[in-house]
Amino acid sequence: MYDYLIVGSGLFGSVFAYEARKNGKKVLVLERRLHVGGNVYCEKLENINIHKYGAHIFHTSDKKIWDYVNQFVEFNNYVNSPVANYKGELYNLPFNMNTFTKLWGIVTPNEAISKIEEQRAVIKEEPKNLEEQAISLVGMDIYRKLIKGYTEKQWGRSCTELPAFIIKRLPVRYTFDNNYFNDRYQGIPVGGYNKLIDALLDGIEVRTGVDYNESRAEYEGIAQKVVYTGPVDAYFDYKLGQLEYRGLRFETERLEEVNHQGVAVMNYTEREIPYTRIIEHKHFEFGTQPVTYVTKEYPANWQPGEEAYYPVNNECNQNLYRQYKALANDENGVIFGGRLAEYKYYDMDDVIASALKCVNDELV
Ligand SMILES: Cc1cc2nc3c(=O)[nH]c(=O)nc-3n(C[C@H](O)[C@H](O)[C@H](O)COP(=O)(O)OP(=O)(O)OC[C@H]3O[C@@H](n4cnc5c(N)ncnc54)[C@H](O)[C@@H]3O)c2cc1C
């Protein structure tokens, strides 16, 4: 008899499994995919770690979480500094003095502030849609070159049809600082994310290629408790309906080049190019291999059965989720956690914090 049957080997499941085992509990991990790690899993090709489910950069301001992950793996000093490509013109992100100098030829922060203030002023009333909201925050030039096309591709709709509330704020930095994140700590595990997952699951019994929802009868009564990190609607066999997600499609190519784009993440901000980003994976780990791998990331409508990426937290889905959550609360002996079971976007540091809280509450 196991103490915990853990469904899903992503960060939530793996952290829970590690802590439970450390506290003397007997755990079994089931994983639907043929590999462990969930969405942080990397496939190694010619010594380059390919982020299979989208680019992952670890960042946190929580020292406890930073120390926690550093006990398993060392992090390199990668700093995410994406570049935007608008019709062949390159701009630094996030919006900062490097961006403004390139856009307007200005030199000082005060000149940049004046330019943005002047352009914002065209919106005089409460913004009625995302376009007006973005212009009211950063002005026309930044909106037109760096926001419009990218956002329209992401949502599959024109900015004038999207609600204003989607963009609450657009950070603008009046310093020459291209670091995308404001967090205190940042990096990529040396040797890749699989090292972190392997360290968490070291010595733990894991069965891959097993969908718990399809083989529940077989695992009935095998453990005192179940920790379920799969989609909450799938657990209940979609009996209240299906929660929606935004999908992504990845196209990965091997190139006989040492360095294709000089940066890990290049955003394509014009609408005419169908992908939103090109990821050159080797740059996450300062690779010097003779070849390179690049992945084009296409936003896609999600169909049931496909990989679920981003929850669509609109009112309709949130209502449905609340009903599933009520069912989950009544489910004896099952803990629901992680991005799919809680129908919530979690960054990696937050999902680790959530798993630690959950397992600590459980083990007291
Ligand atoms: C495109 C993209 C980019 C991201 N980039 C970043 C980033 O740069 N920085 C950051 O901090 N965070 C990032 N994230 C968030 C990060 O991926 C999540 O925080 C993390 O993966 C959540 O872990 P999890 O364990 O909750 O879920 P998952 O990683 O999805 O793990 C759940 C696991 O459960 C398995 N499973 C599901 N159903 C079943 C079943 N029925 N039976 C058995 N197994 C099952 C799944 O196969 C999966 O392996 C990104 C997310 C996406 C989508």
Tab-separated table of C-alpha atoms and ligand atoms in Angstrom:
chain	number	residue	atom	x	y	z
A	1	MET	CA	0.000	0.000	0.000
A	2	TYR	CA	1.329	3.437	-0.955
A	3	ASP	CA	0.743	6.527	1.126
A	4	TYR	CA	0.355	8.706	-1.979
A	5	LEU	CA	-0.502	7.976	-5.575
A	6	ILE	CA	0.682	11.063	-7.455
A	7	VAL	CA	-0.900	11.648	-10.847
A	8	GLY	CA	1.402	13.768	-13.029
A	9	SER	CA	5.164	14.251	-12.870
A	10	GLY	CA	5.272	18.013	-13.542
A	11	LEU	CA	6.750	20.355	-10.956
A	12	PHE	CA	3.747	20.084	-8.657
A	13	GLY	CA	3.717	16.284	-8.620
A	14	SER	CA	7.502	15.960	-8.444
A	15	VAL	CA	7.914	18.408	-5.548
A	16	PHE	CA	5.077	16.733	-3.657
A	17	ALA	CA	6.616	13.308	-4.310
A	18	TYR	CA	10.073	14.408	-3.154
A	19	GLU	CA	8.846	15.956	0.085
A	20	ALA	CA	6.525	13.091	0.907
A	21	ARG	CA	9.289	10.547	0.382
A	22	LYS	CA	11.718	12.623	2.441
A	23	ASN	CA	9.189	12.387	5.247
A	24	GLY	CA	9.139	8.618	5.068
A	25	LYS	CA	6.045	8.226	2.905
A	26	LYS	CA	5.753	5.613	0.205
A	27	VAL	CA	4.810	7.198	-3.108
A	28	LEU	CA	4.003	6.090	-6.639
A	29	VAL	CA	3.969	8.592	-9.530
A	30	LEU	CA	1.883	7.989	-12.644
A	31	GLU	CA	2.542	9.973	-15.799
A	32	ARG	CA	0.413	9.994	-18.947
A	33	ARG	CA	3.279	11.094	-21.203
A	34	LEU	CA	6.242	8.910	-22.026
A	35	HIS	CA	8.576	11.172	-20.058
A	36	VAL	CA	8.557	12.903	-16.692
A	37	GLY	CA	8.700	16.649	-16.019
A	38	GLY	CA	5.426	17.922	-17.444
A	39	ASN	CA	5.823	21.121	-19.396
A	40	VAL	CA	9.372	21.860	-18.269
A	41	TYR	CA	10.661	18.709	-19.977
A	42	CYS	CA	13.492	19.213	-22.478
A	43	GLU	CA	14.527	16.915	-25.279
A	44	LYS	CA	18.281	16.776	-25.818
A	45	LEU	CA	19.348	16.933	-29.473
A	46	GLU	CA	23.036	17.170	-30.370
A	47	ASN	CA	23.693	18.315	-26.823
A	48	ILE	CA	21.165	21.152	-27.024
A	49	ASN	CA	18.208	21.128	-24.630
A	50	ILE	CA	15.035	21.749	-26.623
A	51	HIS	CA	12.217	23.226	-24.541
A	52	LYS	CA	9.536	20.902	-25.962
A	53	TYR	CA	6.509	22.619	-24.462
A	54	GLY	CA	7.587	26.247	-24.831
A	55	ALA	CA	10.518	28.313	-23.583
A	56	HIS	CA	10.920	28.150	-19.806
A	57	ILE	CA	12.931	30.691	-17.843
A	58	PHE	CA	13.055	30.305	-14.107
A	59	HIS	CA	12.623	33.573	-12.222
A	60	THR	CA	11.575	34.376	-8.686
A	61	SER	CA	11.906	36.943	-5.943
A	62	ASP	CA	11.198	34.347	-3.295
A	63	LYS	CA	14.507	33.441	-1.655
A	64	LYS	CA	13.046	30.305	-0.076
A	65	ILE	CA	12.019	28.953	-3.489
A	66	TRP	CA	15.350	29.950	-5.033
A	67	ASP	CA	17.238	28.125	-2.263
A	68	TYR	CA	14.881	25.179	-2.613
A	69	VAL	CA	15.581	24.617	-6.315
A	70	ASN	CA	19.295	25.308	-5.868
A	71	GLN	CA	19.637	22.314	-3.560
A	72	PHE	CA	18.912	20.088	-6.569
A	73	VAL	CA	20.597	21.880	-9.432
A	74	GLU	CA	22.823	24.851	-10.058
A	75	PHE	CA	21.371	27.681	-12.157
A	76	ASN	CA	23.305	29.519	-14.843
A	77	ASN	CA	23.288	33.307	-15.174
A	78	TYR	CA	20.933	33.486	-18.168
A	79	VAL	CA	18.972	36.733	-18.180
A	80	ASN	CA	15.979	36.872	-20.462
A	81	SER	CA	16.400	39.812	-22.850
A	82	PRO	CA	14.081	39.147	-25.770
A	83	VAL	CA	14.267	41.149	-28.971
A	84	ALA	CA	11.245	42.250	-31.011
A	85	ASN	CA	11.403	41.997	-34.780
A	86	TYR	CA	8.960	44.308	-36.573
A	87	LYS	CA	9.339	43.980	-40.328
A	88	GLY	CA	13.071	43.526	-39.945
A	89	GLU	CA	13.505	46.420	-37.484
A	90	LEU	CA	14.860	45.127	-34.171
A	91	TYR	CA	13.846	46.570	-30.799
A	92	ASN	CA	14.876	45.615	-27.279
A	93	LEU	CA	12.258	44.453	-24.813
A	94	PRO	CA	10.805	45.131	-22.334
A	95	PHE	CA	10.058	48.730	-23.407
A	96	ASN	CA	13.085	50.636	-22.177
A	97	MET	CA	15.537	53.363	-23.171
A	98	ASN	CA	17.151	51.098	-25.794
A	99	THR	CA	13.706	50.646	-27.391
A	100	PHE	CA	12.949	54.365	-27.288
A	101	THR	CA	16.305	55.434	-28.715
A	102	LYS	CA	15.789	53.079	-31.645
A	103	LEU	CA	12.181	54.200	-32.177
A	104	TRP	CA	12.664	57.948	-31.968
A	105	GLY	CA	16.382	58.710	-31.955
A	106	ILE	CA	15.998	60.310	-28.530
A	107	VAL	CA	18.791	60.317	-25.933
A	108	THR	CA	17.465	61.149	-22.471
A	109	PRO	CA	14.731	59.621	-20.273
A	110	ASN	CA	12.948	62.997	-20.207
A	111	GLU	CA	12.730	63.024	-23.994
A	112	ALA	CA	11.262	59.516	-23.923
A	113	ILE	CA	8.739	60.493	-21.242
A	114	SER	CA	7.636	63.533	-23.274
A	115	LYS	CA	7.253	61.453	-26.422
A	116	ILE	CA	5.104	58.843	-24.696
A	117	GLU	CA	3.008	61.457	-22.872
A	118	GLU	CA	2.378	63.291	-26.131
A	119	GLN	CA	1.257	60.081	-27.881
A	120	ARG	CA	-0.878	58.845	-24.985
A	121	ALA	CA	-2.820	62.102	-24.935
A	122	VAL	CA	-4.760	61.229	-28.095
A	123	ILE	CA	-6.966	58.944	-26.001
A	124	LYS	CA	-9.105	61.323	-24.015
A	125	GLU	CA	-11.899	59.092	-22.818
A	126	GLU	CA	-12.157	55.741	-21.051
A	127	PRO	CA	-10.581	53.173	-23.463
A	128	LYS	CA	-13.291	51.101	-25.145
A	129	ASN	CA	-11.083	48.285	-26.378
A	130	LEU	CA	-7.569	46.888	-26.137
A	131	GLU	CA	-6.255	49.160	-28.883
A	132	GLU	CA	-7.331	52.319	-27.076
A	133	GLN	CA	-6.134	50.939	-23.764
A	134	ALA	CA	-2.642	50.188	-25.134
A	135	ILE	CA	-2.350	53.605	-26.810
A	136	SER	CA	-3.488	55.292	-23.593
A	137	LEU	CA	-0.691	53.491	-21.741
A	138	VAL	CA	2.298	53.726	-24.116
A	139	GLY	CA	1.282	55.796	-27.145
A	140	MET	CA	0.779	55.031	-30.832
A	141	ASP	CA	4.280	54.075	-32.025
A	142	ILE	CA	4.938	51.368	-29.446
A	143	TYR	CA	1.394	50.078	-29.876
A	144	ARG	CA	1.600	49.910	-33.677
A	145	LYS	CA	5.047	48.346	-33.962
A	146	LEU	CA	5.377	46.221	-30.843
A	147	ILE	CA	1.947	45.378	-29.444
A	148	LYS	CA	-0.759	45.292	-32.119
A	149	GLY	CA	0.275	42.412	-34.401
A	150	TYR	CA	1.670	40.265	-31.588
A	151	THR	CA	-1.473	40.586	-29.470
A	152	GLU	CA	-3.763	39.949	-32.440
A	153	LYS	CA	-1.870	36.742	-33.249
A	154	GLN	CA	-1.973	35.626	-29.631
A	155	TRP	CA	-5.714	36.063	-29.300
A	156	GLY	CA	-6.707	35.375	-32.895
A	157	ARG	CA	-8.719	38.620	-32.915
A	158	SER	CA	-8.221	42.247	-33.791
A	159	CYS	CA	-7.214	44.593	-30.944
A	160	THR	CA	-10.323	46.709	-31.560
A	161	GLU	CA	-12.466	43.631	-30.826
A	162	LEU	CA	-10.568	42.673	-27.672
A	163	PRO	CA	-11.651	44.067	-24.286
A	164	ALA	CA	-9.522	46.790	-22.703
A	165	PHE	CA	-9.079	44.925	-19.393
A	166	ILE	CA	-6.775	42.299	-20.952
A	167	ILE	CA	-3.948	44.849	-20.727
A	168	LYS	CA	-3.974	46.437	-17.303
A	169	ARG	CA	-0.490	47.846	-17.408
A	170	LEU	CA	2.424	47.863	-19.813
A	171	PRO	CA	5.674	48.239	-17.941
A	172	VAL	CA	7.869	51.018	-19.304
A	173	ARG	CA	11.409	51.429	-18.052
A	174	TYR	CA	13.317	54.672	-18.434
A	175	THR	CA	16.699	52.988	-18.036
A	176	PHE	CA	18.885	51.085	-20.497
A	177	ASP	CA	17.920	47.726	-18.977
A	178	ASN	CA	16.874	44.833	-21.225
A	179	ASN	CA	16.247	42.332	-18.415
A	180	TYR	CA	12.702	41.142	-19.089
A	181	PHE	CA	11.935	40.137	-15.526
A	182	ASN	CA	12.010	42.289	-12.421
A	183	ASP	CA	12.703	39.322	-10.159
A	184	ARG	CA	15.690	39.081	-7.847
A	185	TYR	CA	16.749	35.606	-9.078
A	186	GLN	CA	16.754	34.184	-12.593
A	187	GLY	CA	18.397	31.448	-14.649
A	188	ILE	CA	18.202	28.096	-16.386
A	189	PRO	CA	19.268	24.906	-14.595
A	190	VAL	CA	22.811	24.005	-15.626
A	191	GLY	CA	22.312	20.924	-17.788
A	192	GLY	CA	18.594	21.643	-18.272
A	193	TYR	CA	15.293	21.228	-16.446
A	194	ASN	CA	15.363	17.430	-16.660
A	195	LYS	CA	18.155	17.462	-14.083
A	196	LEU	CA	15.884	19.225	-11.621
A	197	ILE	CA	13.033	16.784	-12.207
A	198	ASP	CA	15.355	13.768	-12.088
A	199	ALA	CA	16.748	14.949	-8.752
A	200	LEU	CA	13.249	15.419	-7.336
A	201	LEU	CA	12.139	11.977	-8.500
A	202	ASP	CA	15.371	10.187	-7.606
A	203	GLY	CA	14.546	6.888	-5.913
A	204	ILE	CA	10.806	7.263	-6.499
A	205	GLU	CA	8.743	4.679	-8.342
A	206	VAL	CA	7.407	6.267	-11.547
A	207	ARG	CA	5.237	4.696	-14.237
A	208	THR	CA	5.097	6.626	-17.503
A	209	GLY	CA	2.622	6.138	-20.346
A	210	VAL	CA	-0.241	5.617	-17.857
A	211	ASP	CA	-3.347	7.781	-18.016
A	212	TYR	CA	-4.848	7.609	-14.563
A	213	ASN	CA	-8.315	8.547	-15.743
A	214	GLU	CA	-8.311	5.636	-18.145
A	215	SER	CA	-6.935	3.107	-15.696
A	216	ARG	CA	-8.498	4.276	-12.474
A	217	ALA	CA	-9.993	0.903	-11.608
A	218	GLU	CA	-6.534	-0.642	-11.658
A	219	TYR	CA	-5.191	1.888	-9.148
A	220	GLU	CA	-8.268	1.976	-6.903
A	221	GLY	CA	-7.273	1.435	-3.274
A	222	ILE	CA	-3.532	1.277	-4.039
A	223	ALA	CA	-2.781	4.353	-1.901
A	224	GLN	CA	-4.172	6.152	1.130
A	225	LYS	CA	-4.485	9.337	-0.881
A	226	VAL	CA	-4.301	10.554	-4.460
A	227	VAL	CA	-2.565	13.770	-5.508
A	228	TYR	CA	-4.094	14.649	-8.862
A	229	THR	CA	-2.351	17.216	-11.103
A	230	GLY	CA	-4.178	16.498	-14.376
A	231	PRO	CA	-7.106	18.512	-15.816
A	232	VAL	CA	-9.913	18.804	-13.270
A	233	ASP	CA	-12.663	18.372	-15.884
A	234	ALA	CA	-11.055	15.153	-17.167
A	235	TYR	CA	-11.023	13.749	-13.610
A	236	PHE	CA	-14.808	14.116	-13.504
A	237	ASP	CA	-15.160	12.773	-17.043
A	238	TYR	CA	-16.262	16.216	-18.303
A	239	LYS	CA	-19.655	15.707	-16.730
A	240	LEU	CA	-20.266	19.445	-16.350
A	241	GLY	CA	-18.677	20.370	-19.688
A	242	GLN	CA	-15.185	21.099	-20.965
A	243	LEU	CA	-12.890	23.877	-19.762
A	244	GLU	CA	-11.260	25.801	-22.620
A	245	TYR	CA	-7.587	26.442	-23.236
A	246	ARG	CA	-5.508	28.442	-25.661
A	247	GLY	CA	-3.282	26.173	-27.706
A	248	LEU	CA	0.207	26.484	-29.160
A	249	ARG	CA	1.866	24.772	-32.071
A	250	PHE	CA	5.623	24.351	-32.271
A	251	GLU	CA	7.719	23.834	-35.388
A	252	THR	CA	11.303	22.887	-34.633
A	253	GLU	CA	14.066	22.990	-37.236
A	254	ARG	CA	17.717	21.996	-37.185
A	255	LEU	CA	19.971	24.536	-38.870
A	256	GLU	CA	23.541	24.034	-40.004
A	257	GLU	CA	24.570	27.271	-38.366
A	258	VAL	CA	26.385	28.096	-35.170
A	259	ASN	CA	24.242	31.076	-34.296
A	260	HIS	CA	20.971	31.838	-36.069
A	261	GLN	CA	19.504	34.868	-34.326
A	262	GLY	CA	21.949	35.790	-31.555
A	263	VAL	CA	19.322	35.637	-28.825
A	264	ALA	CA	17.160	32.916	-27.251
A	265	VAL	CA	13.828	34.647	-27.807
A	266	MET	CA	12.871	36.805	-30.777
A	267	ASN	CA	9.282	38.062	-30.883
A	268	TYR	CA	7.742	38.710	-34.293
A	269	THR	CA	5.405	41.627	-33.738
A	270	GLU	CA	3.852	42.083	-37.176
A	271	ARG	CA	0.556	40.374	-37.859
A	272	GLU	CA	1.536	39.082	-41.317
A	273	ILE	CA	4.058	36.587	-39.891
A	274	PRO	CA	1.927	33.789	-38.423
A	275	TYR	CA	4.222	32.802	-35.530
A	276	THR	CA	4.731	34.948	-32.450
A	277	ARG	CA	8.259	33.942	-31.532
A	278	ILE	CA	11.327	32.054	-32.643
A	279	ILE	CA	13.221	30.353	-29.843
A	280	GLU	CA	16.889	29.469	-30.418
A	281	HIS	CA	17.353	26.971	-27.618
A	282	LYS	CA	21.150	26.859	-27.355
A	283	HIS	CA	21.277	30.468	-26.119
A	284	PHE	CA	19.507	29.525	-22.880
A	285	GLU	CA	22.675	27.677	-21.924
A	286	PHE	CA	25.282	29.697	-23.866
A	287	GLY	CA	25.768	26.741	-26.230
A	288	THR	CA	28.708	26.584	-28.596
A	289	GLN	CA	27.617	23.522	-30.610
A	290	PRO	CA	28.336	23.557	-34.371
A	291	VAL	CA	24.596	23.381	-35.203
A	292	THR	CA	21.502	25.045	-33.809
A	293	TYR	CA	17.806	24.271	-33.250
A	294	VAL	CA	15.098	26.881	-33.584
A	295	THR	CA	11.403	26.593	-32.774
A	296	LYS	CA	8.669	28.727	-34.262
A	297	GLU	CA	5.785	29.202	-31.836
A	298	TYR	CA	2.316	29.563	-33.355
A	299	PRO	CA	-0.708	30.480	-31.244
A	300	ALA	CA	-3.485	28.044	-32.048
A	301	ASN	CA	-7.107	27.381	-31.288
A	302	TRP	CA	-7.250	24.533	-28.867
A	303	GLN	CA	-9.256	21.392	-29.513
A	304	PRO	CA	-10.154	18.884	-26.792
A	305	GLY	CA	-7.572	16.125	-26.725
A	306	GLU	CA	-4.714	18.461	-27.668
A	307	GLU	CA	-2.034	19.686	-25.269
A	308	ALA	CA	-3.612	22.341	-23.020
A	309	TYR	CA	-1.374	25.412	-22.629
A	310	TYR	CA	-3.078	28.504	-21.283
A	311	PRO	CA	-6.393	28.456	-19.422
A	312	VAL	CA	-8.926	30.902	-20.846
A	313	ASN	CA	-10.008	32.514	-17.610
A	314	ASN	CA	-13.130	34.246	-18.907
A	315	GLU	CA	-16.339	34.350	-16.907
A	316	CYS	CA	-17.854	31.319	-18.546
A	317	ASN	CA	-14.828	29.087	-17.874
A	318	GLN	CA	-14.354	30.451	-14.365
A	319	ASN	CA	-17.975	29.598	-13.544
A	320	LEU	CA	-17.504	26.104	-14.850
A	321	TYR	CA	-14.250	25.749	-12.922
A	322	ARG	CA	-15.975	26.820	-9.694
A	323	GLN	CA	-18.478	24.011	-10.159
A	324	TYR	CA	-15.691	21.489	-10.720
A	325	LYS	CA	-13.871	22.867	-7.695
A	326	ALA	CA	-16.944	22.209	-5.561
A	327	LEU	CA	-16.923	18.600	-6.769
A	328	ALA	CA	-13.186	18.379	-6.095
A	329	ASN	CA	-13.661	19.656	-2.534
A	330	ASP	CA	-16.137	16.847	-1.905
A	331	GLU	CA	-13.858	14.176	-3.312
A	332	ASN	CA	-12.550	12.265	-0.315
A	333	GLY	CA	-8.898	11.303	-0.249
A	334	VAL	CA	-7.935	13.297	-3.353
A	335	ILE	CA	-5.821	16.444	-3.398
A	336	PHE	CA	-6.078	18.570	-6.562
A	337	GLY	CA	-3.029	20.727	-7.354
A	338	GLY	CA	-1.058	22.377	-10.142
A	339	ARG	CA	-1.950	24.325	-13.257
A	340	LEU	CA	-4.393	21.821	-14.794
A	341	ALA	CA	-6.209	20.687	-11.666
A	342	GLU	CA	-6.631	24.285	-10.480
A	343	TYR	CA	-7.268	25.659	-13.993
A	344	LYS	CA	-4.821	28.449	-13.360
A	345	TYR	CA	-1.705	29.903	-14.951
A	346	TYR	CA	1.181	29.309	-12.583
A	347	ASP	CA	4.801	30.328	-13.057
A	348	MET	CA	7.266	27.630	-12.017
A	349	ASP	CA	8.239	29.297	-8.734
A	350	ASP	CA	4.564	29.687	-7.811
A	351	VAL	CA	3.703	26.093	-8.586
A	352	ILE	CA	6.656	24.912	-6.484
A	353	ALA	CA	5.515	27.162	-3.614
A	354	SER	CA	1.995	25.811	-3.956
A	355	ALA	CA	3.175	22.176	-3.922
A	356	LEU	CA	5.359	22.833	-0.861
A	357	LYS	CA	2.479	24.423	1.020
A	358	CYS	CA	0.200	21.573	0.048
A	359	VAL	CA	2.615	18.842	1.126
A	360	ASN	CA	3.529	20.648	4.354
A	361	ASP	CA	-0.152	21.049	5.288
A	362	GLU	CA	-0.572	17.386	4.534
A	363	LEU	CA	2.371	16.132	6.565
A	364	VAL	CA	1.870	18.159	9.769
B	1	LIG	C1	4.308	27.921	-23.223
B	1	LIG	C2	4.590	28.050	-21.765
B	1	LIG	C3	5.727	28.725	-21.343
B	1	LIG	C4	5.994	28.854	-19.991
B	1	LIG	N1	7.110	29.544	-19.615
B	1	LIG	C5	7.367	29.716	-18.312
B	1	LIG	C6	8.503	30.482	-17.894
B	1	LIG	O1	9.278	30.988	-18.714
B	1	LIG	N2	8.720	30.629	-16.567
B	1	LIG	C7	7.877	30.090	-15.619
B	1	LIG	O2	8.130	30.254	-14.412
B	1	LIG	N3	6.810	29.342	-15.984
B	1	LIG	C8	6.531	29.141	-17.298
B	1	LIG	N4	5.445	28.396	-17.672
B	1	LIG	C9	4.630	27.735	-16.625
B	1	LIG	C10	5.115	26.309	-16.250
B	1	LIG	O3	5.059	25.502	-17.385
B	1	LIG	C11	4.222	25.772	-15.123
B	1	LIG	O4	4.395	26.520	-13.966
B	1	LIG	C12	4.494	24.308	-14.734
B	1	LIG	O5	4.678	23.483	-15.826
B	1	LIG	C13	3.323	23.775	-13.915
B	1	LIG	O6	3.599	22.492	-13.408
B	1	LIG	P1	2.409	21.481	-13.112
B	1	LIG	O7	3.004	20.316	-12.423
B	1	LIG	O8	1.280	22.186	-12.462
B	1	LIG	O9	1.826	21.094	-14.562
B	1	LIG	P2	2.433	20.251	-15.761
B	1	LIG	O10	3.841	20.593	-16.010
B	1	LIG	O11	1.487	20.378	-16.886
B	1	LIG	O12	2.393	18.746	-15.196
B	1	LIG	C14	1.197	17.997	-15.144
B	1	LIG	C15	1.555	16.562	-15.558
B	1	LIG	O13	0.425	15.716	-15.347
B	1	LIG	C16	0.355	14.793	-16.412
B	1	LIG	N5	-1.038	14.312	-16.482
B	1	LIG	C17	-2.122	15.028	-16.819
B	1	LIG	N6	-3.221	14.236	-16.786
B	1	LIG	C18	-2.797	12.998	-16.420
B	1	LIG	C19	-3.461	11.756	-16.225
B	1	LIG	N7	-4.780	11.636	-16.396
B	1	LIG	N8	-2.732	10.686	-15.862
B	1	LIG	C20	-1.385	10.789	-15.687
B	1	LIG	N9	-0.703	11.942	-15.857
B	1	LIG	C21	-1.406	13.036	-16.222
B	1	LIG	C22	0.780	15.613	-17.612
B	1	LIG	O14	1.195	14.797	-18.684
B	1	LIG	C23	1.909	16.452	-17.031
B	1	LIG	O15	3.138	15.799	-17.163
B	1	LIG	C24	5.125	28.286	-19.024
B	1	LIG	C25	3.978	27.602	-19.442
B	1	LIG	C26	3.699	27.510	-20.790
B	1	LIG	C27	2.439	26.808	-21.225
